[in-house]
Amino acid sequence: MNNYKVAVIGGDGIGPEVLEEGIKTLRKVSELSGEFTFDFTYFPWGCEYYLKNGKMMDENALETLLEFDAIYLGAVGFPGVPDHISLWDLLLKIRKGFDQYINIRPVKLLKGAPCPIKDKTKKDIDMIVIRENSEGEYAGVGDRLFKGTKEEVVLQTGVFSRKGTERVIRYAYELAQREGKTLTSISKGNALNYSMVFWDEVFQEVGKDFPKVETASYLVDAAAMFFVNQPERFQVVVTSNLFGDILTDLGAAIAGGMGLAAGANVNPEGKFPSMFEPIHGSAPDIAGKGISNPLASIWSVSQMLDHLGHQDWGEKVLKAVENLLTEGKTLTPDLGGEATTGEVGNAIVKHLETI
Ligand code: NAD
Ligand code: IPM
Ligand code: MN
């Protein structure tokens, strides 16, 4: 029997509370399948840890995490610690340190999920966004000169390496080919005359190896419009780090809200553990009230199961989420209900028993 070691980093705000429901889900899946088990190890890293210890994680955090089969992350960031410190020293450190260069973010409108766009249904909003996750606009290259003076100059440089650009685009082509889907590249070559012109060239070049994949290429501003008024245009989407970040919040908005949007940070070679998380933040405005929606973190458990090779169980977890939404009885306030975070997790476990 396989026993998976999962590192749990709840982080800040609603992070730990939404993860508890995902863990409940995994325990149930393990029990129902009888094929594999999970060992959860909790790490207290985050903003509170920073305020006590002056660091977001242990110095040897990456070494410690290397031994795990998967990392399950809640959310990071809380008032009192500057966001660029908390995120760069934890979330981005893991994504970059473990070369999790693929960020898989499904934008799928499940049955029963609220959609703010008139007349759009499940068949119209069904895409998978592949976001570059290791460099680009998030390379962290820059400088701040003459700080605080009138001469101040700030540089934030995008870094698009051939290796980094090719590998994410190739991953997306392979996915589109495997699933018989179209592939859309989203960039901005008209204004970003170095990086995005290069991105578009690489998209064309790599495409030569995938002559059967139907492709489209949009500028990010137009793509944002199409996400809203013609989301059916998109199946597999590949885009840069920052564009992917922004577009997937827009994607969340059209597919049920932040409480339903999940993401997998994947190192495809399996050299390092991959990390699974809801894409929302720590939501300080509702933290500690027990009303956060755990469905995004439960969806990311479904992604974890897929990644570990248990796609059948990944699908069942997603089906449980869909059944809970269509039943419409146990929903948190963001979805118009009155249920608590824990009640939603308990209901998911019940639904799993009937699938
Ligand atoms: P946020 O996602 O935390 O919240 C945006 C809005 O969505 C809030 O009104 C919040 O209440 C709501 N919301 C988010 N998740 C929800 C859920 N599961 N259930 C119900 N409502 C939910 O984004 P923000 O306010 O811009 O950022 C808050 C903090 O989180 C900042 O410190 C930011 O840097 C950090 N952040 C972290 C991550 C991460 O760790 N992956 C992602 C985004 C933001
Ligand atoms: C996300 C988040 C992060 C990102 C932040 C918190 C650094 O917004 O995962 O979408 O921009 O990648
Ligand atoms: Mn984001």
mmCIF file of N, CA, C and O and ligand atoms in Angstrom, residues 87 91-92 95 105 131 138 245 277 279, ligand 2:
data_model
loop_
_atom_site.group_PDB
_atom_site.id
_atom_site.type_symbol
_atom_site.label_atom_id
_atom_site.label_comp_id
_atom_site.label_asym_id
_atom_site.label_seq_id
_atom_site.Cartn_x
_atom_site.Cartn_y
_atom_site.Cartn_z
ATOM 1 N N LEU A 87 5.534 36.782 0.922
ATOM 2 C CA LEU A 87 5.341 35.935 -0.267
ATOM 3 C C LEU A 87 6.666 35.510 -0.885
ATOM 4 O O LEU A 87 6.824 34.358 -1.295
ATOM 5 N N LEU A 91 6.005 31.405 -0.270
ATOM 6 C CA LEU A 91 5.365 30.832 -1.470
ATOM 7 C C LEU A 91 6.295 30.848 -2.691
ATOM 8 O O LEU A 91 6.512 29.820 -3.353
ATOM 9 N N LEU A 92 6.844 32.012 -2.990
ATOM 10 C CA LEU A 92 7.673 32.112 -4.207
ATOM 11 C C LEU A 92 8.993 31.372 -4.030
ATOM 12 O O LEU A 92 9.545 30.819 -4.988
ATOM 13 N N ARG A 95 8.042 27.778 -4.891
ATOM 14 C CA ARG A 95 7.785 27.616 -6.335
ATOM 15 C C ARG A 95 9.093 27.640 -7.119
ATOM 16 O O ARG A 95 9.315 26.833 -8.013
ATOM 17 N N ARG A 105 -4.003 25.861 -13.597
ATOM 18 C CA ARG A 105 -5.156 26.498 -12.959
ATOM 19 C C ARG A 105 -6.425 26.256 -13.777
ATOM 20 O O ARG A 105 -6.649 26.910 -14.803
ATOM 21 N N ARG A 131 0.073 28.473 -16.498
ATOM 22 C CA ARG A 131 0.781 29.726 -16.206
ATOM 23 C C ARG A 131 2.263 29.425 -15.990
ATOM 24 O O ARG A 131 2.588 28.516 -15.219
ATOM 25 N N TYR A 138 8.026 37.729 -12.703
ATOM 26 C CA TYR A 138 8.284 37.401 -11.299
ATOM 27 C C TYR A 138 9.746 36.992 -11.064
ATOM 28 O O TYR A 138 10.049 36.316 -10.089
ATOM 29 N N ASP A 245 -1.399 35.093 -13.505
ATOM 30 C CA ASP A 245 -1.891 35.444 -12.167
ATOM 31 C C ASP A 245 -3.182 36.248 -12.288
ATOM 32 O O ASP A 245 -4.203 35.927 -11.675
ATOM 33 N N GLU A 277 -2.590 24.206 -3.928
ATOM 34 C CA GLU A 277 -3.117 25.307 -3.102
ATOM 35 C C GLU A 277 -4.373 25.900 -3.731
ATOM 36 O O GLU A 277 -4.542 25.864 -4.951
ATOM 37 N N ILE A 279 -6.090 29.218 -4.992
ATOM 38 C CA ILE A 279 -5.335 30.384 -5.487
ATOM 39 C C ILE A 279 -5.685 31.675 -4.745
ATOM 40 O O ILE A 279 -5.056 32.700 -4.946
HETATM 41 C C1 IPM B 2 -1.300 33.614 -6.632
HETATM 42 C C2 IPM B 2 -0.895 34.778 -5.781
HETATM 43 C C3 IPM B 2 0.619 34.941 -5.774
HETATM 44 C C4 IPM B 2 1.080 35.162 -7.193
HETATM 45 C C5 IPM B 2 1.109 36.073 -4.879
HETATM 46 C C6 IPM B 2 0.561 35.954 -3.499
HETATM 47 C C7 IPM B 2 2.607 36.202 -4.874
HETATM 48 O O1 IPM B 2 -1.538 35.931 -6.182
HETATM 49 O O2 IPM B 2 -0.835 32.490 -6.376
HETATM 50 O O3 IPM B 2 -2.109 33.806 -7.544
HETATM 51 O O4 IPM B 2 1.034 36.287 -7.696
HETATM 52 O O5 IPM B 2 1.498 34.188 -7.808
#
